[in-house]
Amino acid sequence: MGTKQQIHFIGGGQMSEAIIRAILQNETFSAKQISVADINPSRLDYLKGKYEIKTVSSHHQQKELSHATLIVLGVRPHDDLASVGELIKEHGQDEAAVLSLIAGVNIEKLASYLQVDIEGRPIIRVIPNTLTDTGLGYSGVATNQAAEVETVKEEVDKFLKGFGKVQYLEESLIDVFTGFGVAGPNYIYYFIESFVDAGVLAGLPREQAWKVALENMVGAVEMLRLSGKHPRQLLDINNSPAGVGMHALHELNGSDFSAGLQRSVLAAVKRTTELGGEKS
Ligand SMILES: NC(=O)c1ccc[n+]([C@@H]2O[C@H](COP(=O)([O-])OP(=O)(O)OC[C@H]3O[C@@H](n4cnc5c(N)ncnc54)[C@H](OP(=O)(O)O)[C@@H]3O)[C@@H](O)[C@H]2O)c1
């Protein structure tokens, strides 16, 4: 992808902003390569002032649409997607890829809003990673075959890697990916909160418990990465006969910890599917 790459966002809300912030910060694209259209003028003023990108009212985005090589849909599922599709059909280049951040709207539905056959233009459906400021976290991505052409793939991949890591998936796995992967940080936040509380319950000042919990979290992940070992192997190393760790593990084994976590992931996946169904 050369400097001719122009990215046009339709909808400049929270998710679009998080992506713009990361891709500018990582120098994946320059401010000149990015434009945003929104229906909210104060939102546009804010984005222009903060990121020095081109902003336009959604009624005056014809030029930006016609120059865009990648069009990003950052509106919400209940917004007027038919009008957005109509605008792209009218003013966008036929070969420009359309990348949707919209939860629950599948590629088939996107193609119908864009008024093309399912392979009528490159369409990319993304469940964006929300850890955009960290460079960590995976976005889940499904595409039609038209988006598998090498030149399109390259530009889309560069865009996506500008705000984290990427896993390409069959579209049928997008809901699973959302409930497990994209909701993933929530499980970790909850675990850390519970773990810190455990330290406080046992008598540590909260501030110290907090520091220890964060360091343990990062350190344990690093141990798994560095050693390449299964968690059970590291548990076996840490748990001496009749020791402290084994007593703790015995209690956890008898709890609902594992099944409770698994049920909550299944509930998140189920809710993702329900929400998608409500939109179609
Ligand atoms: N935030 C997340 O963590 C997250 C995670 C995964 C996926 N997503 C997906 O990302 C998309 C955006 O979410 P968000 O949280 O960024 O929502 P948001 O902050 O509400 O942003 C949507 C923006 O689009 C504007 N808009 C609505 N209709 C428009 C139109 N026809 N043309 C141009 N702009 C229009 C809205 O303006 P008004 O407010 O004035 O209507 C608003 O500024 C959603 O589809 C969501 O499913 C978000």
Short mmCIF file of C-alpha atoms and ligand atoms in Angstrom, two decimals:
data_model
loop_
_atom_site.label_atom_id
_atom_site.label_comp_id
_atom_site.label_asym_id
_atom_site.label_seq_id
_atom_site.Cartn_x
_atom_site.Cartn_y
_atom_site.Cartn_z
CA MET A 1 0.00 0.00 0.00
CA GLY A 2 1.53 3.28 -1.06
CA THR A 3 0.99 6.81 0.11
CA LYS A 4 -2.01 7.00 -2.24
CA GLN A 5 -3.96 5.01 0.28
CA GLN A 6 -6.85 7.11 1.57
CA ILE A 7 -9.01 5.93 4.42
CA HIS A 8 -12.43 7.41 4.89
CA PHE A 9 -14.39 6.72 8.07
CA ILE A 10 -18.17 7.04 8.03
CA GLY A 11 -19.04 7.58 11.69
CA GLY A 12 -16.46 9.18 13.95
CA GLY A 13 -17.50 7.72 17.32
CA GLN A 14 -15.57 5.98 20.08
CA MET A 15 -14.37 2.99 18.07
CA SER A 16 -13.32 5.01 15.03
CA GLU A 17 -11.46 7.43 17.28
CA ALA A 18 -9.63 4.62 19.10
CA ILE A 19 -8.49 3.22 15.74
CA ILE A 20 -7.47 6.63 14.36
CA ARG A 21 -5.49 7.39 17.53
CA ALA A 22 -3.60 4.09 17.28
CA ILE A 23 -2.84 4.20 13.56
CA LEU A 24 -1.54 7.77 13.85
CA GLN A 25 0.44 6.94 16.98
CA ASN A 26 1.98 3.90 15.26
CA GLU A 27 2.58 5.96 12.10
CA THR A 28 0.73 3.35 10.06
CA PHE A 29 -0.91 6.24 8.22
CA SER A 30 -0.45 9.99 8.23
CA ALA A 31 -3.22 12.44 9.16
CA LYS A 32 -3.40 13.45 5.47
CA GLN A 33 -4.48 9.93 4.56
CA ILE A 34 -7.46 9.96 6.91
CA SER A 35 -10.86 11.61 6.62
CA VAL A 36 -13.97 11.24 8.75
CA ALA A 37 -17.63 11.99 8.10
CA ASP A 38 -20.11 12.24 10.94
CA ILE A 39 -23.57 13.69 11.45
CA ASN A 40 -22.50 15.41 14.63
CA PRO A 41 -20.62 18.74 13.98
CA SER A 42 -19.16 19.00 17.48
CA ARG A 43 -17.73 15.51 17.11
CA LEU A 44 -16.09 16.56 13.85
CA ASP A 45 -14.62 19.71 15.46
CA TYR A 46 -13.20 17.60 18.25
CA LEU A 47 -11.62 15.03 15.90
CA LYS A 48 -10.16 17.71 13.64
CA GLY A 49 -8.74 19.67 16.57
CA LYS A 50 -7.24 16.64 18.26
CA TYR A 51 -5.87 14.62 15.31
CA GLU A 52 -5.57 17.20 12.50
CA ILE A 53 -7.41 14.89 10.10
CA LYS A 54 -9.87 16.00 7.45
CA THR A 55 -13.45 16.01 8.71
CA VAL A 56 -16.63 16.49 6.71
CA SER A 57 -20.33 16.52 7.40
CA SER A 58 -22.02 13.30 6.33
CA HIS A 59 -23.95 15.32 3.72
CA HIS A 60 -20.74 16.62 2.12
CA GLN A 61 -18.49 13.57 1.90
CA GLN A 62 -18.78 12.87 -1.85
CA LYS A 63 -15.21 13.95 -2.61
CA GLU A 64 -13.68 11.99 0.28
CA LEU A 65 -15.69 8.91 -0.68
CA SER A 66 -14.57 9.14 -4.30
CA HIS A 67 -10.89 9.36 -3.25
CA ALA A 68 -11.03 6.62 -0.64
CA THR A 69 -9.27 3.30 -1.25
CA LEU A 70 -10.59 1.97 2.07
CA ILE A 71 -13.99 2.98 3.46
CA VAL A 72 -14.53 2.20 7.15
CA LEU A 73 -18.04 1.92 8.52
CA GLY A 74 -17.95 3.17 12.12
CA VAL A 75 -21.67 3.77 12.59
CA ARG A 76 -23.92 1.77 14.93
CA PRO A 77 -26.06 -1.19 13.94
CA HIS A 78 -29.29 0.79 14.33
CA ASP A 79 -28.10 3.80 12.26
CA ASP A 80 -29.38 4.32 8.73
CA LEU A 81 -27.20 1.72 7.04
CA ALA A 82 -29.24 1.77 3.84
CA SER A 83 -28.42 5.47 3.29
CA VAL A 84 -24.75 4.87 4.08
CA GLY A 85 -24.73 2.01 1.53
CA GLU A 86 -26.44 4.21 -1.04
CA LEU A 87 -23.83 6.97 -0.61
CA ILE A 88 -20.97 4.50 -1.07
CA LYS A 89 -22.63 2.99 -4.13
CA GLU A 90 -23.07 6.46 -5.64
CA HIS A 91 -19.73 8.09 -4.82
CA GLY A 92 -17.23 5.40 -3.80
CA GLN A 93 -14.82 3.76 -6.25
CA ASP A 94 -16.10 0.31 -7.27
CA GLU A 95 -12.83 -1.32 -6.26
CA ALA A 96 -12.53 0.46 -2.87
CA ALA A 97 -12.70 -2.00 0.01
CA VAL A 98 -15.47 -1.49 2.55
CA LEU A 99 -14.46 -2.44 6.08
CA SER A 100 -17.26 -2.63 8.61
CA LEU A 101 -16.85 -2.32 12.37
CA ILE A 102 -20.59 -2.75 12.88
CA ALA A 103 -21.39 -5.55 15.31
CA GLY A 104 -23.92 -8.14 14.21
CA VAL A 105 -24.24 -7.14 10.55
CA ASN A 106 -22.97 -9.94 8.34
CA ILE A 107 -21.20 -9.72 4.98
CA GLU A 108 -24.33 -10.72 3.07
CA LYS A 109 -26.32 -7.93 4.72
CA LEU A 110 -23.49 -5.44 4.13
CA ALA A 111 -23.45 -6.36 0.44
CA SER A 112 -27.19 -5.74 0.27
CA TYR A 113 -26.79 -2.28 1.86
CA LEU A 114 -24.00 -1.58 -0.65
CA GLN A 115 -26.33 -2.76 -3.42
CA VAL A 116 -23.86 -5.27 -4.85
CA ASP A 117 -23.68 -9.06 -5.12
CA ILE A 118 -21.87 -10.70 -2.24
CA GLU A 119 -18.65 -10.66 -4.33
CA GLY A 120 -19.43 -7.29 -5.94
CA ARG A 121 -16.68 -5.42 -4.08
CA PRO A 122 -14.17 -6.24 -1.32
CA ILE A 123 -16.05 -6.40 1.99
CA ILE A 124 -14.31 -6.91 5.33
CA ARG A 125 -16.19 -7.49 8.56
CA VAL A 126 -14.14 -6.69 11.64
CA ILE A 127 -14.82 -7.24 15.31
CA PRO A 128 -12.29 -4.73 16.56
CA ASN A 129 -9.96 -5.35 19.39
CA THR A 130 -10.64 -2.73 22.08
CA LEU A 131 -7.08 -2.73 23.49
CA THR A 132 -6.06 -0.43 20.64
CA ASP A 133 -3.79 1.80 22.72
CA THR A 134 -1.65 -1.14 23.83
CA GLY A 135 -0.74 -2.77 20.51
CA LEU A 136 -1.94 -6.04 22.06
CA GLY A 137 -5.24 -7.81 21.51
CA TYR A 138 -6.64 -9.47 18.42
CA SER A 139 -9.28 -8.16 16.05
CA GLY A 140 -11.43 -10.87 14.46
CA VAL A 141 -11.79 -10.52 10.71
CA ALA A 142 -13.96 -12.21 8.08
CA THR A 143 -13.88 -11.23 4.41
CA ASN A 144 -15.58 -12.09 1.15
CA GLN A 145 -13.45 -13.57 -1.63
CA ALA A 146 -13.20 -10.24 -3.42
CA ALA A 147 -11.15 -9.01 -0.43
CA GLU A 148 -8.69 -11.88 -0.81
CA VAL A 149 -7.03 -10.28 -3.82
CA GLU A 150 -3.40 -9.63 -2.84
CA THR A 151 -3.45 -5.82 -3.16
CA VAL A 152 -6.63 -5.50 -1.09
CA LYS A 153 -5.36 -7.97 1.49
CA GLU A 154 -2.13 -6.04 1.91
CA GLU A 155 -3.80 -2.69 2.53
CA VAL A 156 -6.44 -4.13 4.84
CA ASP A 157 -3.85 -6.07 6.82
CA LYS A 158 -1.72 -2.98 7.27
CA PHE A 159 -4.73 -0.99 8.46
CA LEU A 160 -5.78 -3.69 10.94
CA LYS A 161 -2.26 -4.17 12.30
CA GLY A 162 -2.11 -0.44 12.95
CA PHE A 163 -4.28 -1.02 16.02
CA GLY A 164 -3.32 -4.48 17.26
CA LYS A 165 -3.09 -8.04 16.07
CA VAL A 166 -5.32 -9.85 13.62
CA GLN A 167 -6.98 -13.25 13.34
CA TYR A 168 -8.74 -14.11 10.09
CA LEU A 169 -11.76 -16.35 10.67
CA GLU A 170 -14.65 -18.03 8.96
CA GLU A 171 -17.59 -15.67 9.36
CA SER A 172 -19.46 -18.40 11.28
CA LEU A 173 -16.90 -17.98 14.11
CA ILE A 174 -17.29 -14.20 14.49
CA ASP A 175 -19.81 -14.44 17.36
CA VAL A 176 -17.59 -16.92 19.21
CA PHE A 177 -14.64 -14.63 18.68
CA THR A 178 -16.62 -11.67 20.02
CA GLY A 179 -17.85 -13.41 23.19
CA PHE A 180 -14.50 -15.04 23.91
CA GLY A 181 -11.81 -12.80 22.44
CA VAL A 182 -13.11 -9.27 22.21
CA ALA A 183 -14.98 -9.53 25.51
CA GLY A 184 -11.76 -11.15 26.78
CA PRO A 185 -10.29 -8.19 28.66
CA ASN A 186 -13.47 -8.06 30.78
CA TYR A 187 -12.84 -11.54 32.18
CA ILE A 188 -9.30 -10.53 33.02
CA TYR A 189 -10.40 -7.27 34.70
CA TYR A 190 -12.89 -9.24 36.77
CA PHE A 191 -10.27 -11.82 37.74
CA ILE A 192 -7.80 -9.12 38.80
CA GLU A 193 -10.45 -7.34 40.87
CA SER A 194 -11.38 -10.60 42.62
CA PHE A 195 -7.75 -11.50 43.17
CA VAL A 196 -6.91 -8.10 44.67
CA ASP A 197 -9.93 -8.45 46.98
CA ALA A 198 -8.56 -11.83 48.05
CA GLY A 199 -5.28 -10.20 49.04
CA VAL A 200 -7.13 -7.52 51.00
CA LEU A 201 -9.32 -10.16 52.64
CA ALA A 202 -6.18 -11.96 53.75
CA GLY A 203 -4.79 -8.72 55.23
CA LEU A 204 -2.66 -6.91 52.62
CA PRO A 205 -3.21 -3.17 52.09
CA ARG A 206 -5.15 -2.69 48.83
CA GLU A 207 -2.40 -0.73 47.12
CA GLN A 208 0.11 -3.49 47.70
CA ALA A 209 -2.34 -6.21 46.74
CA TRP A 210 -3.02 -4.30 43.52
CA LYS A 211 0.67 -4.07 42.58
CA VAL A 212 1.26 -7.75 43.35
CA ALA A 213 -1.80 -8.86 41.37
CA LEU A 214 -0.80 -6.90 38.23
CA GLU A 215 2.79 -8.12 38.39
CA ASN A 216 1.65 -11.73 38.88
CA MET A 217 -0.66 -11.45 35.89
CA VAL A 218 1.99 -10.09 33.54
CA GLY A 219 4.70 -12.39 34.94
CA ALA A 220 2.59 -15.54 34.68
CA VAL A 221 1.72 -14.80 31.04
CA GLU A 222 5.40 -14.16 30.33
CA MET A 223 6.32 -17.49 31.99
CA LEU A 224 3.84 -19.33 29.75
CA ARG A 225 5.24 -17.56 26.69
CA LEU A 226 8.91 -18.02 27.55
CA SER A 227 8.69 -21.63 28.72
CA GLY A 228 6.17 -22.81 26.13
CA LYS A 229 4.82 -25.00 28.94
CA HIS A 230 1.17 -25.90 29.61
CA PRO A 231 -0.25 -24.15 32.74
CA ARG A 232 -0.58 -27.56 34.40
CA GLN A 233 3.18 -28.15 34.05
CA LEU A 234 3.92 -24.82 35.74
CA LEU A 235 1.37 -25.64 38.47
CA ASP A 236 3.11 -28.98 39.06
CA ILE A 237 6.47 -27.21 39.41
CA ASN A 238 5.02 -24.68 41.87
CA ASN A 239 3.07 -27.18 43.99
CA SER A 240 5.28 -29.05 46.47
CA PRO A 241 3.84 -31.95 48.55
CA ALA A 242 1.33 -30.71 51.15
CA GLY A 243 2.46 -27.18 50.28
CA VAL A 244 0.76 -23.82 50.20
CA GLY A 245 0.02 -23.87 46.46
CA MET A 246 -1.49 -27.37 46.57
CA HIS A 247 -3.82 -26.37 49.41
CA ALA A 248 -4.98 -23.34 47.42
CA LEU A 249 -5.46 -25.45 44.31
CA HIS A 250 -7.50 -28.03 46.23
CA GLU A 251 -9.95 -25.30 47.21
CA LEU A 252 -10.14 -23.95 43.65
CA ASN A 253 -10.67 -27.47 42.28
CA GLY A 254 -13.76 -27.78 44.46
CA SER A 255 -15.14 -24.39 43.39
CA ASP A 256 -17.18 -23.33 40.37
CA PHE A 257 -14.31 -21.21 39.07
CA SER A 258 -13.63 -23.05 35.83
CA ALA A 259 -17.22 -23.90 34.89
CA GLY A 260 -18.40 -20.41 35.94
CA LEU A 261 -15.88 -18.77 33.62
CA GLN A 262 -16.81 -21.11 30.79
CA ARG A 263 -20.52 -20.44 31.30
CA SER A 264 -19.93 -16.70 31.19
CA VAL A 265 -18.08 -16.99 27.85
CA LEU A 266 -20.94 -19.10 26.47
CA ALA A 267 -23.44 -16.47 27.72
CA ALA A 268 -21.45 -13.72 25.96
CA VAL A 269 -21.38 -15.71 22.70
CA LYS A 270 -25.13 -16.39 22.97
CA ARG A 271 -25.88 -12.70 23.57
CA THR A 272 -23.72 -11.70 20.59
CA THR A 273 -25.75 -14.04 18.39
CA GLU A 274 -29.06 -12.73 19.81
CA LEU A 275 -28.05 -9.11 19.14
CA GLY A 276 -27.02 -10.00 15.57
CA GLY A 277 -30.42 -11.67 15.06
CA GLU A 278 -32.26 -8.59 16.31
CA LYS A 279 -30.54 -6.49 13.65
CA SER A 280 -31.23 -8.63 10.61
N1 LIG B 1 -16.99 0.88 21.14
C1 LIG B 1 -16.59 -0.38 21.12
O1 LIG B 1 -15.91 -0.86 22.03
C2 LIG B 1 -16.95 -1.30 19.97
C3 LIG B 1 -16.45 -2.60 19.96
C4 LIG B 1 -16.75 -3.44 18.90
C5 LIG B 1 -17.52 -2.98 17.83
N2 LIG B 1 -18.01 -1.71 17.86
C6 LIG B 1 -18.83 -1.28 16.72
O2 LIG B 1 -18.33 -0.07 16.21
C7 LIG B 1 -19.40 0.70 15.72
C8 LIG B 1 -19.29 2.10 16.30
O3 LIG B 1 -19.41 2.02 17.72
P1 LIG B 1 -19.01 3.23 18.64
O4 LIG B 1 -18.92 2.74 20.03
O5 LIG B 1 -17.86 3.92 18.04
O6 LIG B 1 -20.36 4.11 18.49
P2 LIG B 1 -20.54 5.68 18.64
O7 LIG B 1 -19.49 6.25 19.53
O8 LIG B 1 -21.98 5.92 18.95
O9 LIG B 1 -20.21 6.22 17.15
C9 LIG B 1 -21.07 6.22 16.05
C10 LIG B 1 -20.96 7.60 15.39
O10 LIG B 1 -21.55 7.54 14.09
C11 LIG B 1 -22.35 8.72 13.92
N3 LIG B 1 -23.34 8.45 12.87
C12 LIG B 1 -24.55 7.87 12.98
N4 LIG B 1 -25.12 7.76 11.76
C13 LIG B 1 -24.26 8.30 10.86
C14 LIG B 1 -24.27 8.47 9.44
N5 LIG B 1 -25.30 8.08 8.70
N6 LIG B 1 -23.20 9.05 8.84
C15 LIG B 1 -22.14 9.44 9.58
N7 LIG B 1 -22.06 9.30 10.92
C16 LIG B 1 -23.10 8.73 11.56
C17 LIG B 1 -22.91 8.96 15.29
O11 LIG B 1 -23.41 10.26 15.45
P3 LIG B 1 -24.61 10.51 16.55
O12 LIG B 1 -24.06 10.07 17.86
O13 LIG B 1 -24.87 11.98 16.46
O14 LIG B 1 -25.76 9.65 16.11
C18 LIG B 1 -21.68 8.70 16.16
O15 LIG B 1 -20.85 9.85 16.23
C19 LIG B 1 -20.71 0.03 16.13
O16 LIG B 1 -21.33 -0.54 15.01
C20 LIG B 1 -20.28 -1.03 17.12
O17 LIG B 1 -21.04 -2.20 16.93
C21 LIG B 1 -17.73 -0.86 18.90
#
